[in-house]
Short mmCIF file of C-alpha atoms in Angstrom, two decimals:
data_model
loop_
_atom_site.label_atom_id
_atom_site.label_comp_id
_atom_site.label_asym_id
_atom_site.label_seq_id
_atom_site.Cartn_x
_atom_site.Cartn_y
_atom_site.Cartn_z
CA UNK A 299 -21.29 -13.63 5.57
CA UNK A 300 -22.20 -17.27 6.66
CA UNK A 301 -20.15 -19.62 4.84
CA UNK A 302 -20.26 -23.18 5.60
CA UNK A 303 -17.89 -25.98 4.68
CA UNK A 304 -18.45 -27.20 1.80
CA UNK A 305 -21.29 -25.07 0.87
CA UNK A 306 -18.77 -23.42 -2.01
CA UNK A 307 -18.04 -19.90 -2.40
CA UNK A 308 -20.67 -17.34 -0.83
CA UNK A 309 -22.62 -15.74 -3.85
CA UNK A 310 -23.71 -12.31 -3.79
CA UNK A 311 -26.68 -10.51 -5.34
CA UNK A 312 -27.26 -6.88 -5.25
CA UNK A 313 -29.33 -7.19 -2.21
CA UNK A 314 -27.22 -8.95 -0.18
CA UNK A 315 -24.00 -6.89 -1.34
CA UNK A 316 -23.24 -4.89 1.83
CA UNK A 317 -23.77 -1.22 1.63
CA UNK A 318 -20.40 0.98 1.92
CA UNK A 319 -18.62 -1.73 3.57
CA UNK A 320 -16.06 -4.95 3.19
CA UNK A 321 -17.03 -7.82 0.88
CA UNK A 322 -13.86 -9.10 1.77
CA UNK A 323 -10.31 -8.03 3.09
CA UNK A 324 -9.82 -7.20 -0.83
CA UNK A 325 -12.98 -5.91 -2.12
CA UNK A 326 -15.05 -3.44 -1.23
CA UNK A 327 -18.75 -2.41 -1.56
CA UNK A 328 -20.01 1.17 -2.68
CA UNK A 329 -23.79 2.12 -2.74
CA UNK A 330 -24.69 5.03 -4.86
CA UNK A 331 -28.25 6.37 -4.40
CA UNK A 332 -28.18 9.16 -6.86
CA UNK A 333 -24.73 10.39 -4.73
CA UNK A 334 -21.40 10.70 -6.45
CA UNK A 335 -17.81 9.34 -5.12
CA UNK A 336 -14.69 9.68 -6.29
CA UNK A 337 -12.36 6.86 -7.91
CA UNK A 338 -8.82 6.25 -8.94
CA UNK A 339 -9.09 5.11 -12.58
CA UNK A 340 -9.42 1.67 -12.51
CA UNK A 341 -10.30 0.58 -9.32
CA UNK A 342 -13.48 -0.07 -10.25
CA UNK A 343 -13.84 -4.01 -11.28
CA UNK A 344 -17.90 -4.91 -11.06
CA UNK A 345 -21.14 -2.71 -10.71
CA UNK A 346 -24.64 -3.66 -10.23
CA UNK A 347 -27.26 -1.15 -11.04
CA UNK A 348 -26.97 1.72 -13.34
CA UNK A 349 -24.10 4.43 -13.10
CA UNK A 350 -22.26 6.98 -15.19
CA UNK A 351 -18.60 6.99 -14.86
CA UNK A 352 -17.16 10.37 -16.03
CA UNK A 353 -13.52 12.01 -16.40
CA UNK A 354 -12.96 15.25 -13.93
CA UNK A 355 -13.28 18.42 -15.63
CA UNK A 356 -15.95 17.97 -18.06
CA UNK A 357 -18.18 20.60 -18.26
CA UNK A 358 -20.51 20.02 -15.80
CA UNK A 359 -18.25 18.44 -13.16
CA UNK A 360 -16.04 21.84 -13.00
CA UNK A 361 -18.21 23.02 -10.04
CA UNK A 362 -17.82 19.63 -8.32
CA UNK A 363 -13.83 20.02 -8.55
CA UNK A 364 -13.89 23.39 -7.64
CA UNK A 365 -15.15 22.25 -4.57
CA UNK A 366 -14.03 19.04 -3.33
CA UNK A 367 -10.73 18.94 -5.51
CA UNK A 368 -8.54 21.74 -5.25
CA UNK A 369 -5.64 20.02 -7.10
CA UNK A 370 -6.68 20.14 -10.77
CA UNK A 371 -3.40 18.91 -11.78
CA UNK A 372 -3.56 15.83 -11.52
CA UNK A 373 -7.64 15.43 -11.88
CA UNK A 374 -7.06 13.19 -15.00
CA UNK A 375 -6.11 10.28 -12.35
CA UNK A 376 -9.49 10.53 -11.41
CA UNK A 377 -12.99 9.78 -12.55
CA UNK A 378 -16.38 10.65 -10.70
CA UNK A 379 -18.86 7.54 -10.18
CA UNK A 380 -22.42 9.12 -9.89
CA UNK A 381 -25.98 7.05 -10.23
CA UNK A 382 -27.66 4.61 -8.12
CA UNK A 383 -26.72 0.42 -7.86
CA UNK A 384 -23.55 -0.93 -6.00
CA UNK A 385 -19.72 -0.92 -7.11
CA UNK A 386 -16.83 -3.16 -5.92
CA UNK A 387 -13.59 -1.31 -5.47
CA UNK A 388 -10.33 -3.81 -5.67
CA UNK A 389 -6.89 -2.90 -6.05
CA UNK A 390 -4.54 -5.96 -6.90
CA UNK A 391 -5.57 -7.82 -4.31
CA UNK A 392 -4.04 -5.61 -1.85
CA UNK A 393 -6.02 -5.15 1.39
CA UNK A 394 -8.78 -2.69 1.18
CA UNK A 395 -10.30 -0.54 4.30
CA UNK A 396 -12.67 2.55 4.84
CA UNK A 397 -12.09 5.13 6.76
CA UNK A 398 -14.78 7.88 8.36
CA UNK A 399 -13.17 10.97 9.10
CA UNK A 400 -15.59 13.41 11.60
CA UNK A 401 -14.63 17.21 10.79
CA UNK A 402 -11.45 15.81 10.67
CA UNK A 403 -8.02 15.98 8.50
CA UNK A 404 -5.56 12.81 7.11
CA UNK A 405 -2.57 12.36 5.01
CA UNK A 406 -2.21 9.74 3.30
CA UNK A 407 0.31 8.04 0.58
CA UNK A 408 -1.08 9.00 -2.84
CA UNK A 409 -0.81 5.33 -4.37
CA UNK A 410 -2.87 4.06 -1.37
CA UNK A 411 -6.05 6.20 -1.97
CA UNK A 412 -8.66 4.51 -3.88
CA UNK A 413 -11.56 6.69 -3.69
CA UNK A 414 -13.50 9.30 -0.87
CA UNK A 415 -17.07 10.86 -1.03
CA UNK A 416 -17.45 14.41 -2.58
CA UNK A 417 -17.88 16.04 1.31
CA UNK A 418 -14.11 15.78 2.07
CA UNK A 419 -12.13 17.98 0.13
CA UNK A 420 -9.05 16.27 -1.25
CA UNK A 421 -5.66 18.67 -1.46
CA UNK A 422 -2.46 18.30 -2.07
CA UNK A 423 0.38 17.92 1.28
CA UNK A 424 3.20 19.84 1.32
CA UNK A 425 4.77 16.72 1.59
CA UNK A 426 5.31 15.61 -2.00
CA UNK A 427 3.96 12.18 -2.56
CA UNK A 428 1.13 12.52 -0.42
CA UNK A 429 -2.30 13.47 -0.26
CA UNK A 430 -4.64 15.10 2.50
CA UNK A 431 -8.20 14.79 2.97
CA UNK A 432 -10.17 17.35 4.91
CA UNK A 433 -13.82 16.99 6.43
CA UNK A 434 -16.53 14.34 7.26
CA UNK A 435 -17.19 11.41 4.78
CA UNK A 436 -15.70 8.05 3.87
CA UNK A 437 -12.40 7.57 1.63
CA UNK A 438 -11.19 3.71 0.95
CA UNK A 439 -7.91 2.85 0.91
CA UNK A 440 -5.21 0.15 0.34
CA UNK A 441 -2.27 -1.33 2.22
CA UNK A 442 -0.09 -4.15 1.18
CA UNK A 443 -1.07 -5.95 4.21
CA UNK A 444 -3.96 -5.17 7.36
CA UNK A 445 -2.95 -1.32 8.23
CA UNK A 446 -1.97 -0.85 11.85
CA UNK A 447 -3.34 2.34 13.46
CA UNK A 448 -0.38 3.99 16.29
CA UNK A 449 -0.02 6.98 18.48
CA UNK A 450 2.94 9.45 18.45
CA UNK A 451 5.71 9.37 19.86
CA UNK A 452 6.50 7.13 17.07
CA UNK A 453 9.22 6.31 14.60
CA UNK A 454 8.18 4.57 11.13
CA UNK A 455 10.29 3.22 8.61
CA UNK A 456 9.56 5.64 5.30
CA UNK A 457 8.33 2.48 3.01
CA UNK A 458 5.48 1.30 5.93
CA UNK A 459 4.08 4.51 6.17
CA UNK A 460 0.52 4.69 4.80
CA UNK A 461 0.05 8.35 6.49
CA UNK A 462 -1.34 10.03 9.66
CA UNK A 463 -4.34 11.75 11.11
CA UNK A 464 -4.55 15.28 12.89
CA UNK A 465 -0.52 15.06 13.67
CA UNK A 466 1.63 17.67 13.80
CA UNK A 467 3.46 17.13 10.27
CA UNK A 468 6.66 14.14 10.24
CA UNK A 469 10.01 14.93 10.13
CA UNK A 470 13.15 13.11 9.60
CA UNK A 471 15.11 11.17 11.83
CA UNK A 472 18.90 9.46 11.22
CA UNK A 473 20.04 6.46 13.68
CA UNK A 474 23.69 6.86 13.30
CA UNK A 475 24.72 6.12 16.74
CA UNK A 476 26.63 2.72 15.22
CA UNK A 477 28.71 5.13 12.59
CA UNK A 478 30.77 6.95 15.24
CA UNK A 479 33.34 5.95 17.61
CA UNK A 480 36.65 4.18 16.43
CA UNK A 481 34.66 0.76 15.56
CA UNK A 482 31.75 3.37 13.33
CA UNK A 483 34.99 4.87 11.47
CA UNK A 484 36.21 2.11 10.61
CA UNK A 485 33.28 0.93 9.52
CA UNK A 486 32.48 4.26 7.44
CA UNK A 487 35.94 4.05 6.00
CA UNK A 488 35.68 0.04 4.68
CA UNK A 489 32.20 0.12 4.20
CA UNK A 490 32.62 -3.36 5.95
CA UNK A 491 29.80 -4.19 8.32
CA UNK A 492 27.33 -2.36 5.95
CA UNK A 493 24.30 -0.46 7.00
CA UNK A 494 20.92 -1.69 9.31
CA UNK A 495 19.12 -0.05 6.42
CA UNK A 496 16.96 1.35 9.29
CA UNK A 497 19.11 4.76 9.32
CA UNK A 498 16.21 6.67 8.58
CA UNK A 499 12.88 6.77 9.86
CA UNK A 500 9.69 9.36 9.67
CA UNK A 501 9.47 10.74 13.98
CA UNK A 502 6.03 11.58 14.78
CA UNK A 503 5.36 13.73 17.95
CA UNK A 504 2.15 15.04 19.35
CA UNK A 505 -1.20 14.08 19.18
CA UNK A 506 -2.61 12.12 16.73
CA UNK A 507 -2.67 8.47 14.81
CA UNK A 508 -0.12 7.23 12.54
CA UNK A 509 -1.24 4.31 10.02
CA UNK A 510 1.20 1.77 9.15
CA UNK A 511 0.86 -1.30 6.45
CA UNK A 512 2.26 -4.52 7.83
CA UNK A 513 5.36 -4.67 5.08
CA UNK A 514 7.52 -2.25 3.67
CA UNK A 515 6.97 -2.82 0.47
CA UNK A 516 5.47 0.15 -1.21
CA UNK A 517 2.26 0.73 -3.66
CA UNK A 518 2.83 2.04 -6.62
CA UNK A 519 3.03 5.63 -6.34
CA UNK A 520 0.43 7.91 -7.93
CA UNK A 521 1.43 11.39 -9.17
CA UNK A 522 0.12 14.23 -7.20
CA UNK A 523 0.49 16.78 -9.88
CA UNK A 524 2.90 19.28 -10.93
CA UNK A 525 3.12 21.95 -7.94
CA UNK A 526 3.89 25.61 -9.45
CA UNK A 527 7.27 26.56 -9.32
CA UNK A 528 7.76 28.77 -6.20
CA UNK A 529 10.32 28.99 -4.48
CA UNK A 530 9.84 28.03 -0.76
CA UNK A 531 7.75 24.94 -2.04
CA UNK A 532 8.89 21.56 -1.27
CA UNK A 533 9.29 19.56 -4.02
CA UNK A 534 8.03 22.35 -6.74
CA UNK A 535 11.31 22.27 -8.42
CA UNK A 536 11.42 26.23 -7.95
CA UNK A 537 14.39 28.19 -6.91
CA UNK A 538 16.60 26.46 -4.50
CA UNK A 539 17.80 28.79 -1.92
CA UNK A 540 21.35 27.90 -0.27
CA UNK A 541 23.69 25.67 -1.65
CA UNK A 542 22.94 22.53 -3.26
CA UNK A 543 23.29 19.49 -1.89
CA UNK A 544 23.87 17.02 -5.10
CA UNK A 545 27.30 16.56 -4.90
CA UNK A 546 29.22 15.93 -7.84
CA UNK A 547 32.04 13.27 -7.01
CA UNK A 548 31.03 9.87 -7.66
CA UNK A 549 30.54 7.28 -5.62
CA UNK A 550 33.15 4.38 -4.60
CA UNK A 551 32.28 0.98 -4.05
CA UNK A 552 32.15 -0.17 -0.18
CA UNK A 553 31.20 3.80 0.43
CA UNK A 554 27.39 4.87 2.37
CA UNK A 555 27.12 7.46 -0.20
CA UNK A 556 24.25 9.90 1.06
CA UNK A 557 24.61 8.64 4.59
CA UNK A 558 28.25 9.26 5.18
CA UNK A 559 27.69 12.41 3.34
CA UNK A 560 24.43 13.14 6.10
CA UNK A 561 26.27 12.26 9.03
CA UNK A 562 29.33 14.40 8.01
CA UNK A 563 32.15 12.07 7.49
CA UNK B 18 7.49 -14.25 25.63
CA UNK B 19 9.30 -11.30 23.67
CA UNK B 20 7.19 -11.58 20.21
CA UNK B 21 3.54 -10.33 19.57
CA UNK B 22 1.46 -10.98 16.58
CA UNK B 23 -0.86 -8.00 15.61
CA UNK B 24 -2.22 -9.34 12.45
CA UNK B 25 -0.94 -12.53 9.72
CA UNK B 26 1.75 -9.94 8.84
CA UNK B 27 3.15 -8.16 11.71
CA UNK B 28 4.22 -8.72 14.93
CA UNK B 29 5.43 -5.81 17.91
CA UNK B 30 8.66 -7.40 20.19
CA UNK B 31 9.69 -6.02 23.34
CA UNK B 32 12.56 -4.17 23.57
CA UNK B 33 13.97 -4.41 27.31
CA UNK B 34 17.34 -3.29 28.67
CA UNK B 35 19.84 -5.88 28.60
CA UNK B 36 18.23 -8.29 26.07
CA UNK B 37 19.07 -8.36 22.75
CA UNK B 38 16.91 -9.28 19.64
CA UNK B 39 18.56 -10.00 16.24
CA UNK B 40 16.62 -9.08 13.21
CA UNK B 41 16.70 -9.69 9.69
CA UNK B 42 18.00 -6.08 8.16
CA UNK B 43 15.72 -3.43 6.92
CA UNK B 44 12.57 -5.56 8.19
CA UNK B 45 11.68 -2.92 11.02
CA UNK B 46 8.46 -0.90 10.65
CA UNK B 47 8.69 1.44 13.34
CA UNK B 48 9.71 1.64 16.61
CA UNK B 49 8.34 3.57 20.26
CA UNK B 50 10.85 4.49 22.47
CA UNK B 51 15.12 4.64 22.72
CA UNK B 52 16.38 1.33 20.50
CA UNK B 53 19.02 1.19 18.45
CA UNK B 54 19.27 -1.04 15.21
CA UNK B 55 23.51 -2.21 14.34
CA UNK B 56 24.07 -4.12 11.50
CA UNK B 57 25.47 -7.46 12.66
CA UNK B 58 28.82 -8.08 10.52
CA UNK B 59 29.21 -11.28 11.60
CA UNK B 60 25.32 -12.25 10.89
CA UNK B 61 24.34 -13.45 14.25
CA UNK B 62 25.78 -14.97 17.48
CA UNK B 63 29.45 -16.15 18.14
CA UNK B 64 32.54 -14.74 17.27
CA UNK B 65 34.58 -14.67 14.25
CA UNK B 66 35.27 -18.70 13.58
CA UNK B 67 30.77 -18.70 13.44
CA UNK B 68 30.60 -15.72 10.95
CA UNK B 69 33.28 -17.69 8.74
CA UNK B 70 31.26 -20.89 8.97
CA UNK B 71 27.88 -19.31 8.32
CA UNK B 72 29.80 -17.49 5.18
CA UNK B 73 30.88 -20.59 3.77
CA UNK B 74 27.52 -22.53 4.23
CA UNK B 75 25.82 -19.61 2.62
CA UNK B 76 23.75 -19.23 5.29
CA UNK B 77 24.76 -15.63 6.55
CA UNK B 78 21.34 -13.47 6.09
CA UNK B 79 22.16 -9.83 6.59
CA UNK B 80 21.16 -8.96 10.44
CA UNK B 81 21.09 -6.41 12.87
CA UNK B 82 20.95 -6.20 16.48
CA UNK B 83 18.34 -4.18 18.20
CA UNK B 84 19.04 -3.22 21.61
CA UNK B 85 17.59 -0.86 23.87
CA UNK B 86 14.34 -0.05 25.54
CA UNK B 87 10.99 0.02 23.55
CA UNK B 88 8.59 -1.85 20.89
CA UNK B 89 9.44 -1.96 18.01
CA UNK B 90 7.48 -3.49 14.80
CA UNK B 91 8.64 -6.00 12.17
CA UNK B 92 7.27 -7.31 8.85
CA UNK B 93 8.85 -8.16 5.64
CA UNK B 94 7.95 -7.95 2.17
CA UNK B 95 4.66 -8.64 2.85
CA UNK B 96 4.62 -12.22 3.92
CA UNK B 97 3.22 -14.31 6.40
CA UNK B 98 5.04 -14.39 9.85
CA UNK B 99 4.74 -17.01 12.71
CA UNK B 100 5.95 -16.72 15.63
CA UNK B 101 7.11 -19.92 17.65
CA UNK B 102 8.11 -20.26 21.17
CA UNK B 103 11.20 -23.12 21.41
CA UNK B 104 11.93 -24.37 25.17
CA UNK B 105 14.86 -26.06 25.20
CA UNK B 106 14.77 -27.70 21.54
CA UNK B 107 16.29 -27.15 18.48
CA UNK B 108 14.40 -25.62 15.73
CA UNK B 109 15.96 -25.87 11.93
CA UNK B 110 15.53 -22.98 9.80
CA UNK B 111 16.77 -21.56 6.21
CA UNK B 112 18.57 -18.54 7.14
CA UNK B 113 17.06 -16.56 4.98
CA UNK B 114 13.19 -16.93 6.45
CA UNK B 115 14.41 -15.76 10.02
CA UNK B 116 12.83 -12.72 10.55
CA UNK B 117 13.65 -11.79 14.58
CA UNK B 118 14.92 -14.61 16.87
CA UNK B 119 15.43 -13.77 20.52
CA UNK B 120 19.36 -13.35 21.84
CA UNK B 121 18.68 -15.97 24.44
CA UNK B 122 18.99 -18.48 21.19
CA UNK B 123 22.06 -20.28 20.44
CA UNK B 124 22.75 -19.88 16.56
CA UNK B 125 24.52 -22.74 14.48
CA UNK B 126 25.05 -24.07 11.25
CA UNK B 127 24.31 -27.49 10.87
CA UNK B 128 25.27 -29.48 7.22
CA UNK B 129 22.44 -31.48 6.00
CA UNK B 130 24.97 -34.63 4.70
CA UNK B 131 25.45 -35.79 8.60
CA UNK B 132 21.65 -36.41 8.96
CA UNK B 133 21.06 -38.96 6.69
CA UNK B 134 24.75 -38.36 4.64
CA UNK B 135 24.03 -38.13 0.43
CA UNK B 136 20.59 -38.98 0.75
CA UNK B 137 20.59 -35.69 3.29
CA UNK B 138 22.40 -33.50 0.82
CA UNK B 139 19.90 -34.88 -1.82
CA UNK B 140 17.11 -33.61 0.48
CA UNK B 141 18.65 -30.13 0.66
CA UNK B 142 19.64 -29.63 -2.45
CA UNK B 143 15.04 -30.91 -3.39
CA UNK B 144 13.23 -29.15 -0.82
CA UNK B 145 16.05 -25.85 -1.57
CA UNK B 146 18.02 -25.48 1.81
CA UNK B 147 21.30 -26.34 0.06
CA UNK B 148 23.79 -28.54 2.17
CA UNK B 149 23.30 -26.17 5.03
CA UNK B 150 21.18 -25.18 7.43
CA UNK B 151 20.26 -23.05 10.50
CA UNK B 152 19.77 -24.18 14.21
CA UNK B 153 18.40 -22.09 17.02
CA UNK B 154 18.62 -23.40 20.01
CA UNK B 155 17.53 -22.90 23.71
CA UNK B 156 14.62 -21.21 25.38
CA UNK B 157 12.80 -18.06 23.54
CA UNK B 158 10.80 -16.71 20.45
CA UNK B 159 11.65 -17.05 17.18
CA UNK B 160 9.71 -14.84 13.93
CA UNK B 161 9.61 -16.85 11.06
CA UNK B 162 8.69 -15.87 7.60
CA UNK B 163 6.61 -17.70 4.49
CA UNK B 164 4.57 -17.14 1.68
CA UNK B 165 1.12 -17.85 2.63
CA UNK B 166 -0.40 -18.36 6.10
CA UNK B 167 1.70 -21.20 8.22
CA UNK B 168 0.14 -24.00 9.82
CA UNK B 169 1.97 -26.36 12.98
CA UNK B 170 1.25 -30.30 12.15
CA UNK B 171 2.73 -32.38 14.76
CA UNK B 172 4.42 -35.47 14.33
CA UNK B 173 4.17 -38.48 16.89
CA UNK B 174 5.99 -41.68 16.56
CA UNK B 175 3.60 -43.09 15.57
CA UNK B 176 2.59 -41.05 12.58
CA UNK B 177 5.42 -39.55 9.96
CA UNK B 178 4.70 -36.62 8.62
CA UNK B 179 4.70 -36.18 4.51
CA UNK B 180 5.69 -32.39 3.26
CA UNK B 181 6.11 -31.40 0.02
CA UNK B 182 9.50 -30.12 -0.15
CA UNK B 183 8.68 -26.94 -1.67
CA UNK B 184 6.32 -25.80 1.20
CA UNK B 185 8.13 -27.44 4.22
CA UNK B 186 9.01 -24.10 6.22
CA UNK B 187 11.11 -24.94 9.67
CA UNK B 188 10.62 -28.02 12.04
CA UNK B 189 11.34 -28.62 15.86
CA UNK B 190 11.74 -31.33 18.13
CA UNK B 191 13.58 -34.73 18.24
CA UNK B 192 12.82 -35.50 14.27
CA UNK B 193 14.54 -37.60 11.28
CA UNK B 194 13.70 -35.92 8.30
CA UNK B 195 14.33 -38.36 4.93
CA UNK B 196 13.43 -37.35 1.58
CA UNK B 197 10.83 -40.05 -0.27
CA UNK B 198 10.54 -40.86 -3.64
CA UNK B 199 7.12 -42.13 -5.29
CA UNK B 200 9.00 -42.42 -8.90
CA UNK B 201 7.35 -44.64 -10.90
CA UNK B 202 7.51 -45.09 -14.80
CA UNK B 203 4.83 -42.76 -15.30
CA UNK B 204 7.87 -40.05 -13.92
CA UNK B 205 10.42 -41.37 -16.66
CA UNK B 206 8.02 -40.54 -19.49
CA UNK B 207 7.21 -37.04 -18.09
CA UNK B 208 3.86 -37.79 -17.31
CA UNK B 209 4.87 -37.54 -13.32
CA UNK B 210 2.19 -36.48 -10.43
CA UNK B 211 4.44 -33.77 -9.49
CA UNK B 212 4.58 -35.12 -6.41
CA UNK B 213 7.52 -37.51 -7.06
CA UNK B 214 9.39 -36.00 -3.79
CA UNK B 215 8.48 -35.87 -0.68
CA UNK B 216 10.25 -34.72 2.61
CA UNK B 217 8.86 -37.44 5.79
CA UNK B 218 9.51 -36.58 8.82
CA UNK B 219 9.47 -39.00 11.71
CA UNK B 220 10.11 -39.12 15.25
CA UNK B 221 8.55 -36.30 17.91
CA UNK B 222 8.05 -32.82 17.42
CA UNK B 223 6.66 -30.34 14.82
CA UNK B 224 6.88 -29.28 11.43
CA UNK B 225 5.60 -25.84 10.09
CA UNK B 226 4.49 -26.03 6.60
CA UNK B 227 2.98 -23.12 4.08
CA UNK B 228 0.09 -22.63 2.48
CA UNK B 229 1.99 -22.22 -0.86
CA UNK B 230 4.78 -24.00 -2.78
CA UNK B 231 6.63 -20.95 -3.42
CA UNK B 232 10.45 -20.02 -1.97
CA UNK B 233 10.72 -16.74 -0.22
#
């Protein structure tokens, strides 16, 4: 991209679009050659060339979901591109990046996925909310703000989180040290002092990477689908097993609410 | 130097034993290691009399102090960050765009009406920092937050520096800040530049402006 000052805005043409790479920070290049990708419904904003955009699950696509999509729930969030010419991929300006995963396996935040080649296999997590991809291809995705790749041991704030590659699956982790002691009493009783709002954080351990987005300001989630009502599955809505945790009383002002309740006071 | 930048929008501190940071609340990422994040009820440094006066000048931002040994990651809503180094001068903030300051800072409150008296409460109440604002003071890093990338313009004696008030950010150094009025008749009859204020800033240091005229 050689851009001189002055010399305007660079303009593109469909030979000197880049093939399955940046355009910019925010936009991002897809060359079909008779190939087929995957999108999130409109994330497509410009195409040059001649392609067929189609809903999942139409008659001869089943095969093709069978395959590489073994969530037909929520399948209607998606649409396959297939054809030959170049597409740009944007998502409200957010940043956009591709990943390659090698034989490989990443979860990632459902509202950040913007679309992956048909050789990865796209399934549900048992983490609700998120989304794992399984094989070797490319997927794009977006972050509000440049994603930051880390290794375990790690703690992330929940709303950074984009997701995490080959690790061991996140669990929870409460920073209450500050709540105990005569001072963290008091402070539980008055609610004075309030909370760091960083009481809870994802803990990753083991091997693996951890992507992060540079602010904790979410994207807008995307629904996973419906999971069948089971009981052992998280999030399925199915038979809860011990007792339940929504407690009835309500809650009074100055009071942590689910934290005090957490940390047992 | 306790402050890293990684990219526009994030930046990894240091964590060391025995050193503490201060932080705006809720604007960690994530964290390696054994630190601990306390909310700060008094909402920064000093004792009780500094919490009152920063409660009264309305410039107590929620923090925390993080203490311990580690990195830990910071970014906020998304916007720009910039990280500047003070030695030994004062650097005047809004509260509110702090995002991590260094406990080796000395935090005040300073009321805008004793640089410049009406014409400085004028200024505040124009370029939005109210009659108060922040001072850090001393030798360390300070994380500062704005809406669109941050540029450093310095200003010499010999040349003032003109900010819109609106994108003026945080300045440092020996400086006289006065606010500037181009009103002309065209402004009475609504058929003003836009531009009628401006904040000028003489004497030696640096001013940090944004690439945007929006408020955090």
């Amino acid at each position: 991209m050689s851009h001189h000052p002055g010399a305007g805005p660079t303009v593109y043409d469909p030979m000197t679009l880049p093939s399955d790479d940046n355009v910019d920070s925010y936009t991002f290049c897809v060359e079909l050659k008779g190939n087929q990708w995957f999108l999130q419904k409109g994330k497509m904003i410009a195409y040059y060339g001649s392609m067929e955009f189609n809903g999942i699950g139409h008659g001869r696509l089943d095969r093709l979901v069978r395959t590489s999509f073994h969530s037909p729930l929520h399948a209607s969030d998606w649409v396959v591109a297939e054809g030959s010419g170049k597409m740009l991929l944007a998502d409200r300006a957010f940043d956009v990046n591709s990943y390659d995963l090698d034989d490989g396996n990443l979860t990632i935040r459902s509202g950040n996925l913007l679309a992956f080649q048909p050789s990865l296999a796209l399934k549900q997590s048992i983490v609700p909310g998120f989304l794992t991809l399984i094989g070797t291809g490319k997927f794009v995705a977006a972050s509000n703000g440049p994603v930051v790749f880390m290794e375990p041991p790690i703690r992330v704030d929940p709303q950074a989180l984009v997701g995490w590659a080959d690790c061991p699956s996140p669990c929870h982790h409460y920073d209450h040290g500050y709540m105990t002691g005569v001072m963290g009493g008091l402070r539980a009783l008055t609610g004075l002092g309030g909370a760091s709002g960083e009481e809870h954080q994802f803990e990753f351990v083991g091997a693996g990477t951890v992507l992060l987005q540079s602010s904790e300001t979410l994207m807008a989630e995307q629904a996973t689908g419906v999971l069948p009502p089971d009981a052992g599955v998280p999030g399925s809505g199915g038979a809860h097993t011990g007792p339940s945790q929504a407690g009835g009383t309500p809650r009074l002002p100055g009071q942590l609410g689910d934290l005090q309740r957490r940390f047992g006071l | 130097m306790a402050f890293r930048e990684i990219n526009s929008k994030m930046i990894e501190a240091s964590v060391v034993p025995g050193q503490r940071l201060f932080s705006q609340r809720g604007a960690m990422l994530a964290y390696k290691g054994d630190v601990s994040f306390t909310p700060n009820m008094t909402g920064g440094q000093g004792g009780v009399m500094s919490m009152i006066g920063r409660r009264v000048a309305n410039e107590d931002t929620p923090l925390m102090t993080v203490e311990g040994s580690g990195t830990v990651l910071f970014g906020h809503g998304g916007h720009h960050i910039q990280v500047i180094n003070l030695a030994g001068d004062t650097l005047y903030v809004e509260a509110d765009r702090l995002l991590a300051f260094e406990g080796t800072l000395q935090q005040g409150t300073m009321f805008l009406g004793s640089q410049g008296g009406v014409m400085g409460m004028v200024r505040g109440q124009i370029s939005g920092q109210g009659l108060f604002t922040t001072t850090l003071k001393g030798h360390g890093s300070v994380a500062v937050m704005a809406h669109g990338g941050v540029f450093e313009v310095p200003i010499t004696p010999q040349r003032p520096v003109h900010v819109d008030p609106q994108a003026y950010v945080a300045h440092h150094g020996d400086v006289r800040n006065k606010l500037s009025t181009a009103l002309g008749w065209r402004d009475m009859v609504g058929r003003g530049s836009g531009e009628a204020f401006q904040l000028e800033l003489s004497g030696s240091g640096a001013v940090y402006v944004q690439a945007s005229e929006e408020k955090l």
